[in-house]
């Protein structure tokens, strides 16, 4: 802990940054393959993750060119996707986005610790640092030519709007090396193929153990009164690129408190969305292609969560709407109307 506090004090005085957007592996700092928007600092136990520092790199223009060249003729480019679909700046974080993620994560972790009396294998927010305005302006000016300018759906307009408060670096602690299940299969949807590289097969990764840990963590999040993800929004911690091989989750700004969901349709929809998303990630982890197998995975995930949550001694503290879900075996979308009766 003293090492972490000492490092945090140093960062407050002078925030480190990577000179390159490409993957690298140095003595203390490294950027895993597929991590287009973050790099890490090794600690004796765990890592510090710096997300959004790429506007300080010297080669982000090269990354823009690669992303633009790899765009599909039938879809948004990666740059437009982030702006128009996710309301984010490609290879960067806006100040409001970084602050919102840090605040929500802090609120969730506080709730989790209060419920379970332990710290989860999730990002722990430390600070948000604003990038100097001149660096942000230079970065945004270089990005602008790659943004669409068509009609009412304009990447240019979105860039101007969401970046008006500047760009930031979000620093958080992760209790292990933040390698993901996506590294096992070389799949990083969030990076759109930019620096995704090859299958690196993380050492010591046991899929059976990891799946049990992920299911336990999903159950613990639900027990604490939060959804890991919801059907509203894009990107979530249950996707394969965010499942950490130590049994934790990364990019957890998709979490959402159950108390903020008043509509029953939305509540059940959010829950089933979580089961669906995690089942899809397991399907992808093993490179499966047969649809029938996905149904088997769904049933496994459903029943594992059901047995774990219904066995909690203080079950009365759990949201009763969640308990009501689990009293129906192998819930499917077609059964939702029955839950409302």
Coordinates of N, CA and C in Angstrom, one line a residue, residues 167-310:
X167 N -9.9 17.5 -22.7 CA -9.6 16.1 -22.6 C -8.9 15.8 -21.2
X168 N -8.9 14.5 -20.8 CA -8.4 14.2 -19.5 C -7.8 12.8 -19.5
X169 N -7.0 12.5 -18.5 CA -6.4 11.2 -18.2 C -7.1 10.6 -17.0
X170 N -7.7 9.4 -17.1 CA -8.3 8.8 -15.9 C -7.3 7.7 -15.4
X171 N -6.9 7.9 -14.2 CA -5.9 6.9 -13.5 C -6.7 6.1 -12.5
X172 N -6.5 4.7 -12.7 CA -7.1 3.8 -11.7 C -6.2 2.7 -11.4
X173 N -6.4 2.1 -10.3 CA -5.7 0.9 -9.8 C -6.4 -0.4 -10.2
X174 N -5.7 -1.4 -10.7 CA -6.3 -2.7 -10.9 C -5.5 -3.7 -10.2
X175 N -6.1 -4.6 -9.4 CA -5.4 -5.5 -8.5 C -4.6 -6.7 -9.2
X176 N -4.4 -6.6 -10.5 CA -3.6 -7.6 -11.2 C -3.2 -7.0 -12.6
X177 N -2.5 -7.8 -13.4 CA -2.2 -7.3 -14.7 C -3.5 -7.3 -15.6
X178 N -3.9 -6.2 -16.1 CA -5.3 -6.2 -16.8 C -5.3 -6.8 -18.1
X179 N -4.8 -8.0 -18.3 CA -5.0 -8.8 -19.5 C -6.4 -9.3 -19.6
X180 N -6.9 -9.4 -20.8 CA -8.4 -9.7 -20.9 C -8.6 -11.1 -21.6
X181 N -9.8 -11.6 -21.5 CA -10.1 -12.8 -22.3 C -10.0 -12.6 -23.8
X182 N -10.1 -11.3 -24.2 CA -9.9 -11.0 -25.6 C -8.5 -11.3 -26.1
X183 N -7.5 -11.2 -25.2 CA -6.2 -11.6 -25.6 C -6.1 -13.0 -25.9
X184 N -6.9 -13.9 -25.3 CA -6.9 -15.3 -25.6 C -7.3 -15.6 -27.1
X185 N -8.2 -14.8 -27.6 CA -8.7 -15.0 -29.0 C -8.3 -13.9 -29.9
X186 N -7.5 -12.9 -29.5 CA -7.1 -11.8 -30.3 C -8.3 -11.0 -30.8
X187 N -9.3 -10.8 -29.9 CA -10.5 -10.1 -30.3 C -10.6 -8.8 -29.4
X188 N -10.6 -7.6 -30.1 CA -10.7 -6.4 -29.3 C -11.6 -5.5 -30.1
X189 N -13.0 -5.7 -30.0 CA -13.9 -4.8 -30.7 C -13.7 -3.4 -30.4
X190 N -13.3 -3.0 -29.2 CA -13.2 -1.6 -28.9 C -12.1 -0.9 -29.6
X191 N -11.1 -1.7 -30.1 CA -10.0 -1.0 -30.8 C -10.1 -1.1 -32.3
X192 N -11.2 -1.7 -32.8 CA -11.5 -1.8 -34.2 C -10.3 -2.3 -35.0
X193 N -9.6 -3.2 -34.4 CA -8.5 -3.8 -35.2 C -7.2 -3.0 -35.1
X194 N -7.2 -1.8 -34.5 CA -6.0 -1.0 -34.4 C -5.1 -1.6 -33.3
X195 N -4.0 -2.0 -33.7 CA -3.0 -2.6 -32.8 C -3.5 -3.8 -32.0
X196 N -4.5 -4.5 -32.6 CA -5.0 -5.7 -31.9 C -4.0 -6.8 -31.9
X197 N -3.3 -6.9 -33.0 CA -2.2 -7.9 -33.1 C -2.7 -9.3 -33.1
X198 N -1.9 -10.2 -32.6 CA -2.2 -11.7 -32.8 C -2.7 -12.2 -31.4
X199 N -3.0 -13.5 -31.5 CA -3.4 -14.2 -30.2 C -2.2 -14.4 -29.4
X200 N -2.2 -13.8 -28.2 CA -1.0 -13.9 -27.3 C -1.1 -14.9 -26.2
X201 N -2.3 -15.5 -26.1 CA -2.6 -16.6 -25.1 C -1.9 -16.3 -23.8
X202 N -2.6 -15.5 -22.9 CA -2.0 -15.2 -21.6 C -1.5 -16.4 -20.8
X203 N -0.4 -16.3 -20.2 CA 0.2 -17.4 -19.4 C -0.6 -17.5 -18.1
X204 N -0.9 -18.8 -17.8 CA -1.6 -19.1 -16.5 C -3.1 -18.9 -16.6
X205 N -3.6 -18.7 -17.8 CA -5.0 -18.5 -17.9 C -5.8 -19.8 -17.9
X206 N -6.6 -20.0 -17.0 CA -7.4 -21.2 -16.8 C -8.9 -20.8 -17.0
X207 N -9.4 -21.1 -18.2 CA -10.8 -20.6 -18.5 C -11.8 -21.1 -17.6
X208 N -11.7 -22.4 -17.1 CA -12.7 -22.9 -16.2 C -12.7 -22.1 -14.9
X209 N -11.6 -21.8 -14.3 CA -11.5 -21.0 -13.1 C -12.0 -19.6 -13.3
X210 N -11.6 -19.0 -14.5 CA -12.0 -17.6 -14.8 C -13.5 -17.5 -14.9
X211 N -14.1 -18.5 -15.6 CA -15.6 -18.4 -15.8 C -16.3 -18.5 -14.4
X212 N -15.8 -19.3 -13.5 CA -16.4 -19.4 -12.2 C -16.3 -18.1 -11.4
X213 N -15.1 -17.5 -11.6 CA -14.9 -16.2 -10.9 C -15.7 -15.1 -11.5
X214 N -15.9 -15.1 -12.8 CA -16.7 -14.0 -13.5 C -18.1 -14.2 -13.0
X215 N -18.6 -15.4 -13.0 CA -20.0 -15.6 -12.6 C -20.2 -15.2 -11.1
X216 N -19.3 -15.5 -10.3 CA -19.3 -15.1 -8.9 C -19.4 -13.6 -8.8
X217 N -18.5 -12.9 -9.6 CA -18.5 -11.4 -9.5 C -19.8 -10.8 -10.1
X218 N -20.3 -11.4 -11.1 CA -21.6 -10.9 -11.6 C -22.7 -11.0 -10.5
X219 N -22.7 -12.2 -9.9 CA -23.7 -12.4 -8.8 C -23.5 -11.4 -7.7
X220 N -22.2 -11.2 -7.3 CA -21.9 -10.2 -6.2 C -22.4 -8.8 -6.6
X221 N -22.2 -8.4 -7.8 CA -22.6 -7.1 -8.3 C -24.1 -7.0 -8.2
X222 N -24.8 -8.0 -8.6 CA -26.3 -8.0 -8.6 C -26.8 -8.0 -7.1
X223 N -26.1 -8.8 -6.3 CA -26.5 -8.8 -4.9 C -26.4 -7.4 -4.2
X224 N -25.3 -6.7 -4.7 CA -25.1 -5.4 -4.1 C -26.1 -4.3 -4.7
X225 N -26.9 -4.8 -5.6 CA -28.0 -3.9 -6.1 C -27.6 -3.1 -7.3
X226 N -26.7 -3.6 -8.2 CA -26.3 -3.0 -9.4 C -26.4 -4.0 -10.6
X227 N -26.6 -3.5 -11.8 CA -26.5 -4.2 -13.0 C -25.0 -4.0 -13.5
X228 N -24.4 -5.1 -14.0 CA -23.1 -4.9 -14.6 C -23.2 -4.1 -15.9
X229 N -24.3 -4.3 -16.6 CA -24.5 -3.6 -17.8 C -26.0 -3.4 -18.0
X230 N -26.4 -2.6 -18.9 CA -27.8 -2.4 -19.3 C -28.0 -2.4 -20.8
X231 N -29.3 -2.6 -21.2 CA -29.5 -2.7 -22.6 C -29.4 -1.3 -23.3
X232 N -29.3 -0.2 -22.5 CA -29.1 1.1 -23.0 C -27.6 1.5 -22.9
X233 N -27.1 1.9 -24.0 CA -25.7 2.3 -24.0 C -24.9 1.3 -24.9
X234 N -23.6 1.6 -25.1 CA -22.7 0.8 -25.9 C -21.5 0.4 -25.1
X235 N -21.0 -0.8 -25.3 CA -19.8 -1.2 -24.6 C -20.2 -1.5 -23.2
X236 N -19.6 -2.6 -22.6 CA -19.9 -2.9 -21.2 C -18.8 -3.9 -20.7
X237 N -18.8 -4.0 -19.4 CA -17.7 -4.8 -18.8 C -17.9 -6.3 -18.9
X238 N -19.0 -6.8 -19.5 CA -19.2 -8.2 -19.8 C -18.8 -8.6 -21.1
X239 N -18.3 -7.7 -22.0 CA -17.8 -8.1 -23.3 C -16.4 -8.7 -23.2
X240 N -16.1 -9.5 -24.1 CA -14.9 -10.3 -24.0 C -13.6 -9.5 -23.9
X241 N -13.6 -8.3 -24.4 CA -12.4 -7.5 -24.3 C -12.3 -6.8 -22.9
X242 N -13.3 -7.0 -22.1 CA -13.3 -6.4 -20.8 C -13.3 -7.4 -19.6
X243 N -13.3 -8.7 -20.0 CA -13.2 -9.8 -19.0 C -11.8 -10.0 -18.6
X244 N -11.3 -9.6 -17.4 CA -9.9 -9.8 -17.1 C -9.7 -11.2 -16.7
X245 N -8.5 -11.7 -17.1 CA -8.2 -13.1 -16.9 C -8.0 -13.5 -15.4
X246 N -7.9 -12.5 -14.5 CA -7.8 -12.9 -13.1 C -9.2 -13.0 -12.5
X247 N -10.3 -13.0 -13.3 CA -11.6 -13.1 -12.8 C -12.3 -11.8 -12.5
X248 N -11.7 -10.7 -12.9 CA -12.3 -9.4 -12.7 C -12.9 -8.8 -14.0
X249 N -13.4 -7.6 -13.9 CA -13.9 -6.9 -15.0 C -13.1 -5.5 -15.2
X250 N -13.0 -5.0 -16.4 CA -12.5 -3.7 -16.6 C -13.5 -2.9 -17.4
X251 N -13.3 -1.6 -17.5 CA -14.2 -0.6 -18.2 C -15.6 -0.8 -17.6
X252 N -15.7 -0.5 -16.3 CA -17.0 -0.8 -15.7 C -17.9 0.4 -15.6
X253 N -17.8 1.4 -16.5 CA -18.7 2.5 -16.5 C -20.1 2.1 -17.0
X254 N -20.2 0.8 -17.4 CA -21.5 0.3 -17.8 C -22.4 -0.1 -16.6
X255 N -21.8 -0.1 -15.4 CA -22.6 -0.5 -14.2 C -23.7 0.5 -13.9
X256 N -24.8 0.0 -13.4 CA -26.0 0.9 -13.2 C -26.8 0.4 -11.9
X257 N -27.1 1.3 -11.1 CA -27.9 0.9 -9.8 C -29.3 0.5 -10.1
X258 N -29.7 -0.6 -9.5 CA -31.1 -1.1 -9.7 C -32.1 -0.1 -9.2
X259 N -31.7 0.7 -8.2 CA -32.7 1.7 -7.6 C -33.1 2.8 -8.6
X260 N -32.3 2.9 -9.7 CA -32.6 3.9 -10.7 C -33.5 3.4 -11.8
X261 N -33.9 2.1 -11.7 CA -34.8 1.5 -12.7 C -36.2 1.3 -12.0
X262 N -37.1 2.0 -12.5 CA -38.5 1.9 -11.9 C -39.4 1.0 -12.8
X263 N -39.1 1.0 -14.1 CA -40.0 0.2 -15.0 C -39.6 -1.3 -15.0
X264 N -40.6 -2.1 -14.8 CA -40.3 -3.5 -14.7 C -39.8 -4.1 -16.0
X265 N -40.3 -3.7 -17.1 CA -39.8 -4.1 -18.4 C -38.3 -3.8 -18.5
X266 N -37.9 -2.6 -18.1 CA -36.5 -2.3 -18.2 C -35.7 -3.1 -17.2
X267 N -36.2 -3.3 -16.0 CA -35.5 -4.1 -15.0 C -35.1 -5.5 -15.6
X268 N -36.2 -6.2 -16.0 CA -36.0 -7.6 -16.5 C -35.2 -7.5 -17.8
X269 N -35.4 -6.5 -18.6 CA -34.6 -6.4 -19.8 C -33.1 -6.2 -19.5
X270 N -32.8 -5.4 -18.6 CA -31.4 -5.2 -18.2 C -30.7 -6.5 -17.7
X271 N -31.5 -7.2 -16.9 CA -31.0 -8.4 -16.3 C -30.7 -9.5 -17.4
X272 N -31.7 -9.7 -18.3 CA -31.5 -10.6 -19.3 C -30.4 -10.2 -20.3
X273 N -30.2 -8.9 -20.5 CA -29.1 -8.4 -21.3 C -27.8 -8.8 -20.7
X274 N -27.7 -8.7 -19.4 CA -26.4 -9.1 -18.8 C -26.1 -10.6 -19.0
X275 N -27.1 -11.4 -18.8 CA -26.9 -12.9 -19.1 C -26.6 -13.1 -20.5
X276 N -27.2 -12.4 -21.4 CA -27.0 -12.6 -22.9 C -25.5 -12.1 -23.2
X277 N -25.1 -11.0 -22.7 CA -23.8 -10.5 -23.0 C -22.7 -11.4 -22.5
X278 N -22.8 -11.8 -21.3 CA -21.8 -12.7 -20.7 C -21.8 -14.1 -21.5
X279 N -23.0 -14.6 -21.8 CA -23.0 -15.8 -22.6 C -22.4 -15.7 -23.9
X280 N -22.6 -14.5 -24.6 CA -21.9 -14.3 -25.9 C -20.4 -14.2 -25.7
X281 N -19.9 -13.7 -24.6 CA -18.5 -13.6 -24.4 C -17.9 -15.0 -24.2
X282 N -18.6 -15.9 -23.5 CA -18.1 -17.2 -23.4 C -18.1 -18.0 -24.7
X283 N -19.1 -17.7 -25.5 CA -19.3 -18.3 -26.8 C -18.1 -17.9 -27.7
X284 N -17.7 -16.7 -27.6 CA -16.5 -16.2 -28.4 C -15.2 -16.6 -27.8
X285 N -15.1 -16.8 -26.5 CA -13.9 -17.2 -25.9 C -13.4 -18.6 -26.4
X286 N -14.4 -19.5 -26.6 CA -14.1 -20.8 -27.1 C -14.2 -20.9 -28.6
X287 N -14.4 -19.8 -29.3 CA -14.5 -19.8 -30.8 C -15.6 -20.7 -31.3
X288 N -16.7 -20.7 -30.6 CA -17.8 -21.6 -31.0 C -18.6 -20.9 -32.1
X289 N -19.3 -21.8 -32.9 CA -20.1 -21.3 -34.0 C -21.5 -21.9 -34.1
X290 N -21.7 -22.9 -33.3 CA -23.1 -23.6 -33.4 C -24.1 -22.8 -32.5
X291 N -25.1 -22.3 -33.0 CA -26.1 -21.5 -32.2 C -26.7 -22.4 -31.0
X292 N -26.9 -23.7 -31.3 CA -27.4 -24.5 -30.2 C -26.5 -24.5 -29.0
X293 N -25.2 -24.4 -29.2 CA -24.3 -24.4 -28.0 C -24.5 -23.1 -27.2
X294 N -24.8 -22.0 -27.8 CA -25.1 -20.8 -27.1 C -26.2 -21.0 -26.1
X295 N -27.2 -21.7 -26.5 CA -28.4 -22.0 -25.6 C -27.9 -22.7 -24.4
X296 N -27.0 -23.7 -24.6 CA -26.5 -24.4 -23.5 C -25.7 -23.5 -22.5
X297 N -24.9 -22.6 -23.1 CA -24.1 -21.6 -22.3 C -25.1 -20.7 -21.6
X298 N -26.1 -20.3 -22.2 CA -27.1 -19.4 -21.6 C -27.7 -20.1 -20.3
X299 N -28.1 -21.4 -20.5 CA -28.7 -22.2 -19.4 C -27.7 -22.3 -18.3
X300 N -26.4 -22.6 -18.6 CA -25.4 -22.7 -17.6 C -25.2 -21.4 -16.8
X301 N -25.1 -20.3 -17.5 CA -24.9 -19.0 -16.8 C -26.1 -18.7 -16.0
X302 N -27.3 -18.9 -16.5 CA -28.6 -18.6 -15.8 C -28.6 -19.4 -14.5
X303 N -28.4 -20.7 -14.6 CA -28.6 -21.6 -13.5 C -27.5 -21.4 -12.5
X304 N -26.3 -21.0 -12.9 CA -25.2 -20.7 -12.0 C -25.5 -19.5 -11.2
X305 N -26.0 -18.4 -11.9 CA -26.3 -17.2 -11.1 C -27.5 -17.5 -10.2
X306 N -28.4 -18.2 -10.7 CA -29.6 -18.5 -9.9 C -29.3 -19.2 -8.6
X307 N -28.4 -20.3 -8.7 CA -28.1 -21.1 -7.5 C -27.2 -20.3 -6.5
X308 N -26.3 -19.4 -7.1 CA -25.5 -18.6 -6.3 C -26.2 -17.5 -5.5
X309 N -27.1 -16.8 -6.2 CA -27.9 -15.8 -5.5 C -28.9 -16.3 -4.6
X310 N -29.6 -17.3 -4.9 CA -30.7 -17.8 -4.1 C -30.1 -18.5 -2.8

